[in-house]
Amino acid sequence: MANSKYEYVRNFERDEHLLPNTWIVVRIDGRGFHRFSDHYGFQKPNDVRALDVMNSAARHVVKTLPDIVMAYGVSDEYSFVFHKSTTLFERRNAKLVSTVVSTFTAAYVMFWPRGFFVSAVETETEREKGETKGKKKEMEQQQEQQERDLDVEMIPTFDARAVCYPSWENLRDYLSWRQVDCHINNLYNTTFWALVQRGGMSQTAAEESLKGTLASDKNEILWSRFGINYNNEPEMFRKGSVVFREYALETTTTKTNAGKTENENLPEDEKPVSVSKTQFEKMRKARQKAKIVTAHLDIIKDDFWLVRPWLRSGKPGRPVE
Amino acid sequence: MANSKYEYVRNFERDEHLLPNTWIVVRIDGRGFHRFSDHYGFQKPNDVRALDVMNSAARHVVKTLPDIVMAYGVSDEYSFVFHKSTTLFERRNAKLVSTVVSTFTAAYVMFWPRGFFVSAVETETEREKGETKGKKKEMEQQQEQQERDLDVEMIPTFDARAVCYPSWENLRDYLSWRQVDCHINNLYNTTFWALVQRGGMSQTAAEESLKGTLASDKNEILWSRFGINYNNEPEMFRKGSVVFREYALETTTTKTNAGKTENENLPEDEKPVSVSKTQFEKMRKARQKAKIVTAHLDIIKDDFWLVRPWLRSGKPGRPVE
Amino acid sequence: MANSKYEYVRNFERDEHLLPNTWIVVRIDGRGFHRFSDHYGFQKPNDVRALDVMNSAARHVVKTLPDIVMAYGVSDEYSFVFHKSTTLFERRNAKLVSTVVSTFTAAYVMFWPRGFFVSAVETETEREKGETKGKKKEMEQQQEQQERDLDVEMIPTFDARAVCYPSWENLRDYLSWRQVDCHINNLYNTTFWALVQRGGMSQTAAEESLKGTLASDKNEILWSRFGINYNNEPEMFRKGSVVFREYALETTTTKTNAGKTENENLPEDEKPVSVSKTQFEKMRKARQKAKIVTAHLDIIKDDFWLVRPWLRSGKPGRPVE
Amino acid sequence: MANSKYEYVRNFERDEHLLPNTWIVVRIDGRGFHRFSDHYGFQKPNDVRALDVMNSAARHVVKTLPDIVMAYGVSDEYSFVFHKSTTLFERRNAKLVSTVVSTFTAAYVMFWPRGFFVSAVETETEREKGETKGKKKEMEQQQEQQERDLDVEMIPTFDARAVCYPSWENLRDYLSWRQVDCHINNLYNTTFWALVQRGGMSQTAAEESLKGTLASDKNEILWSRFGINYNNEPEMFRKGSVVFREYALETTTTKTNAGKTENENLPEDEKPVSVSKTQFEKMRKARQKAKIVTAHLDIIKDDFWLVRPWLRSGKPGRPVE
């Protein structure tokens, strides 16, 4: 009973190999997460517990696929960045997309019912913010009571796509685009829910009153009407989450290779640029652990990238002492 | 803080819209399931419990994505067939692939830890096989003892791809290819594990002794050495699993529209072909329930398709009386 | 001096293999042919000489690429149909598109300066239209005086694309789409230029007066104001041109396999359908020559296809007696 | 007679938009040029007349498509480089490929029969090589006698493909790959035909005797047996042809932005690097004409690119004084 008679159908399979030497971003997005978040009673405007599940799932993806140099997530979306030199799965589109989204989904479901919420905030930035952290702890405790298992009728699913970015500048702009989006949405949502939850407005009225407002208007509303200083809101909410492998931070760097420009092959003898004492100390501490880190930092400015050159080079940095 | 400066990165996104009027098959495959099955102690050559999780997950996918007309699964793979007329997600490749694989994965994980194993065998074919079912029950009981939750270190993931088949014949040949593969692999595995488990052979010796053997040789080994009649093995093992929406089976059909030929627009006045009394009775019973069915039937021959014209037409059949 | 250091750039090449078992149409379109036709003083609304160059070039393409079963052209566009079973160039998109457009372009330039205008009308349809042919001859003589070589500053170029059609019905609808377009445009242009050339209207006035008119209105204008019976216009203008390999026409056919339906595998014992004596005689004559034919026929109705089953089957017909 | 019934077929058309911010190379290749060159009696190993037609056609393509920054050709192939910022035809693959190959083909045929052979050598490099040029003239005269028009039976056609290169380095390596290929093939062919034409060997014997030889061996054969110094062979043969728009050459440049590295955004205050007096004089002369230039230069080393920064930047340089 040979199979050869039917095997011709293999000829219908088509593989798209993504262009070499381009940065591959696989972005996953929650499907129907508005309904999903209602169903499980997510806190508004942000649910720490839900974000932690997202972050844990992302960590798991980064851990199991070492070709991923970093991931950036906000709300129910996460972007996974494969280094431009990756040859994983021969860069086949469907294989990359399906593997990332399947691994993420499995991890999300796994981490959900077990009450396993990694503390996504054990990073250098967060450790200094006792205040913020205290606030977050509080939220988590409130939420714990509502914790429940997943219903078969409402299981979390994600879609995904792969996009290629030819240059480092394009990649940086992509990530900046997502983080700006995070900021715009979070400022809006924070104000909107303050008006509803503390201001007693209906959702329609709140929406109406925010039409056409600028960022400064929203900051003003938050402060004058609710005593909220937006800048004191948790960084996870304002900046989203970055997941990456941490090595010894670099203390020496130059103006030239700082930014988004294309000069990758730099002379070896470049002079170090001085960094502030505070920064240096911070870096030293950070070097103490080498692991996958979830942080809530500004990834638009060059600083984040300057001290972590391995993200761009794709080469593992020096192990943390 | 406008986002317009970065939004140009959207231009890098590319959508592949799959060719209209073609059958779309999204096939998912377990990643590293050899190691996975070892880790969780799957029974060899087939683990009813694991197959049931696959089938449950597939049912869930078919249920939540009505554009899927049927699914066919064997071992750790499942093929989901979208009707050629589907316009779901504008037929975007990445969206179809990622949604199917994410939904399947989520369901697989969901159904695993809960001990929720749908009886994949409540179909007309199975209901008559008391013997087979008894055997299966037994297996399930043995396995129940070993049942354990999923380890974070070893979570099930799947990759996936979409393939277009332009004609009904191509689609049928694709499905036949998978079912012939199921048969070839299962006959081999059944013989191999009989040699190892009951014949006391090492795996290497068993492999060696099966080299170059024909199907008839393997049947002979099973019967003469172990008293196993391969044809009495559970149908789920020998034929794989078909998942589809069941409507009232059609009793009238013609020779002409039976097969894989392309004549879709048939004269309305065709004469009914007589069906055996046994078959008719079987069909009558099957009509009694309208639901998503998991069956273990021959899908290579025309019979399966003849009585279920809705699979090809994509139009819901008459509701089951 | 090894080349291996640079050869990695080959990895950037991507081949798109068009889906098997689909009809491939490569359509070429004149680039900037409005300006081109002005430059060379094409007669309006139709220039026999220019259409003949198009048809000659198309014949050449069909002749040199036997995998093309037929071509259909109108104005400055031509569609080349590759049989769904073709494996030419492994069905690579760029190779098919570039070969067709390059061959067409070369032939177009070749046939232009030599005053080589194949008589595109030696077909069964045309041979009976003494009147039409007389008219055409006349036109050609008028044009001959204006004939001139091509300027380097204004050389004819074409762009091209390949499209896949999964079913015979889709292909037929594509060709019908082009022929209906031919009709709509030609009726409009014939009326427009009659108003301008014979009615003394400005082009703007003519355009204005035709706004919102139906086909019947245009027919009426042509007849009542200019004594033109549109149906007597040359068939090449009204129907475009079909280029194909001619074999012995089939006299026997059945209702069932007539049309656009998908029933390709028909019983061998089908009864012949009677054809009118006139038709039969016509066919007999047509059988007398086996060659590449350029005709101006209705390809929307089934008749054209019924008597030329080799166009659909891709198998050469019986040689013309 | 509405066309709407058929217009759905438009949905089958698919456009591939090439990834933004990548260098697009459209490479055309002669189809069956071995037979073609035999048919028209091309001189071996190189036919100046035929190369000139290639170069003239390429010039025409560069002239009519200003988005092309340069072209490089050897033998019967030509590569056209679109700047990475081009948005021509919305970067649609088929449109770019078909337009380039159609324009090239039309020009090739146009330039062939008219005896219009542009002197592809009016460049700074060639003008100094009286000797080489004298040799070339001689060849041209010999060939003139054999000149004949194109046969309809043997018309020149080309296929084409588009490839994207994400970085400047990749593009440079692509072009280097082609030029190294040119060198390897030309050294081989020069030696091979010397053995045959002057050494009286059969082609088989010549092929046999060259098996396994290194570049140095071939140089030695040429010199010792035929008194040929390979380095005195015409540059067009040894280096192929570059076609580009010429602006005022840049005299100041730096080590840093010389090469293939990615540092595009350089500090404005960089110090000029001294160039040799000979070079400077050469540049000065070259600045005297602003036009499309066909040259035969080394494009592997950085020098060619250093003095023509507009090729990389895509911005027109200063007009030639």
GROMACS .gro file of C-alpha atoms in nm, chain A residues 125-238:
model
  114
  125THR     CA    1   1.465   5.021   3.792
  126GLU     CA    2   1.198   4.874   4.005
  127ARG     CA    3   1.407   4.785   4.301
  128GLU     CA    4   1.449   5.149   4.377
  129LYS     CA    5   1.085   5.230   4.368
  130GLY     CA    6   0.967   5.110   4.701
  131GLU     CA    7   0.664   5.325   4.675
  132THR     CA    8   0.551   5.193   4.340
  133LYS     CA    9   0.618   4.841   4.444
  134GLY     CA   10   0.419   4.875   4.760
  135LYS     CA   11   0.128   4.997   4.556
  136LYS     CA   12   0.161   4.706   4.320
  137LYS     CA   13   0.173   4.449   4.598
  138GLU     CA   14  -0.150   4.590   4.730
  139MET     CA   15  -0.318   4.550   4.394
  140GLU     CA   16  -0.201   4.196   4.368
  141GLN     CA   17  -0.349   4.108   4.701
  142GLN     CA   18  -0.683   4.252   4.605
  143GLN     CA   19  -0.679   4.056   4.287
  144GLU     CA   20  -0.580   3.729   4.441
  145GLN     CA   21  -0.924   3.687   4.586
  146GLN     CA   22  -1.083   3.701   4.247
  147GLU     CA   23  -0.846   3.453   4.097
  148ARG     CA   24  -1.013   3.168   3.919
  149ASP     CA   25  -0.938   2.898   3.671
  150LEU     CA   26  -0.996   2.928   3.297
  151ASP     CA   27  -1.333   2.835   3.153
  152VAL     CA   28  -1.336   2.606   2.853
  153GLU     CA   29  -1.586   2.848   2.705
  154MET     CA   30  -1.340   3.135   2.721
  155ILE     CA   31  -0.986   3.028   2.659
  156PRO     CA   32  -0.713   3.275   2.574
  157THR     CA   33  -0.590   3.268   2.215
  158PHE     CA   34  -0.353   3.486   2.016
  159ASP     CA   35  -0.287   3.558   1.655
  160ALA     CA   36   0.056   3.644   1.524
  161ARG     CA   37   0.250   3.772   1.228
  162ALA     CA   38   0.614   3.814   1.131
  163VAL     CA   39   0.755   4.139   0.995
  164CYS     CA   40   1.107   4.204   0.865
  165TYR     CA   41   1.298   4.524   0.938
  166PRO     CA   42   1.606   4.571   0.720
  167SER     CA   43   1.799   4.818   0.940
  168TRP     CA   44   1.869   4.872   1.306
  169GLU     CA   45   1.700   5.210   1.275
  170ASN     CA   46   1.383   5.050   1.142
  171LEU     CA   47   1.379   4.803   1.428
  172ARG     CA   48   1.432   5.075   1.686
  173ASP     CA   49   1.153   5.279   1.529
  174TYR     CA   50   0.925   4.978   1.541
  175LEU     CA   51   0.988   4.933   1.913
  176SER     CA   52   0.952   5.305   1.973
  177TRP     CA   53   0.621   5.295   1.789
  178ARG     CA   54   0.494   5.028   2.026
  179GLN     CA   55   0.616   5.209   2.337
  180VAL     CA   56   0.468   5.542   2.230
  181ASP     CA   57   0.145   5.357   2.169
  182CYS     CA   58   0.167   5.216   2.520
  183HIS     CA   59   0.208   5.565   2.663
  184ILE     CA   60  -0.077   5.719   2.463
  185ASN     CA   61  -0.317   5.439   2.547
  186ASN     CA   62  -0.223   5.418   2.912
  187LEU     CA   63  -0.255   5.791   2.975
  188TYR     CA   64  -0.595   5.783   2.809
  189ASN     CA   65  -0.711   5.475   2.998
  190THR     CA   66  -0.583   5.601   3.331
  191THR     CA   67  -0.773   5.926   3.290
  192PHE     CA   68  -1.082   5.758   3.150
  193TRP     CA   69  -1.110   5.510   3.436
  194ALA     CA   70  -1.035   5.777   3.696
  195LEU     CA   71  -1.331   5.975   3.562
  196VAL     CA   72  -1.550   5.665   3.573
  197GLN     CA   73  -1.431   5.493   3.889
  198ARG     CA   74  -1.352   5.793   4.106
  199GLY     CA   75  -1.538   6.070   3.923
  200GLY     CA   76  -1.861   5.877   3.899
  201MET     CA   77  -1.902   5.948   3.532
  202SER     CA   78  -2.070   5.714   3.292
  203GLN     CA   79  -1.833   5.560   3.036
  204THR     CA   80  -2.002   5.758   2.760
  205ALA     CA   81  -1.965   6.083   2.949
  206ALA     CA   82  -1.600   6.010   3.023
  207GLU     CA   83  -1.531   5.931   2.658
  208GLU     CA   84  -1.705   6.249   2.555
  209SER     CA   85  -1.512   6.466   2.797
  210LEU     CA   86  -1.177   6.331   2.673
  211LYS     CA   87  -1.242   6.397   2.307
  212GLY     CA   88  -0.978   6.624   2.162
  213THR     CA   89  -0.777   6.651   2.482
  214LEU     CA   90  -0.401   6.667   2.470
  215ALA     CA   91  -0.160   6.474   2.689
  216SER     CA   92  -0.119   6.784   2.905
  217ASP     CA   93  -0.496   6.810   2.951
  218LYS     CA   94  -0.515   6.453   3.072
  219ASN     CA   95  -0.226   6.502   3.313
  220GLU     CA   96  -0.405   6.807   3.446
  221ILE     CA   97  -0.735   6.624   3.491
  222LEU     CA   98  -0.560   6.346   3.680
  223TRP     CA   99  -0.379   6.583   3.908
  224SER     CA  100  -0.637   6.851   3.974
  225ARG     CA  101  -0.940   6.626   4.008
  226PHE     CA  102  -0.794   6.308   4.154
  227GLY     CA  103  -0.456   6.406   4.295
  228ILE     CA  104  -0.288   6.155   4.068
  229ASN     CA  105   0.061   6.233   3.946
  230TYR     CA  106   0.074   6.026   3.629
  231ASN     CA  107   0.449   5.995   3.657
  232ASN     CA  108   0.407   5.803   3.977
  233GLU     CA  109   0.194   5.539   3.813
  234PRO     CA  110   0.367   5.200   3.798
  235GLU     CA  111   0.630   5.184   3.528
  236MET     CA  112   0.489   4.858   3.398
  237PHE     CA  113   0.174   5.048   3.310
  238ARG     CA  114   0.344   5.350   3.161
   0.00000   0.00000   0.00000
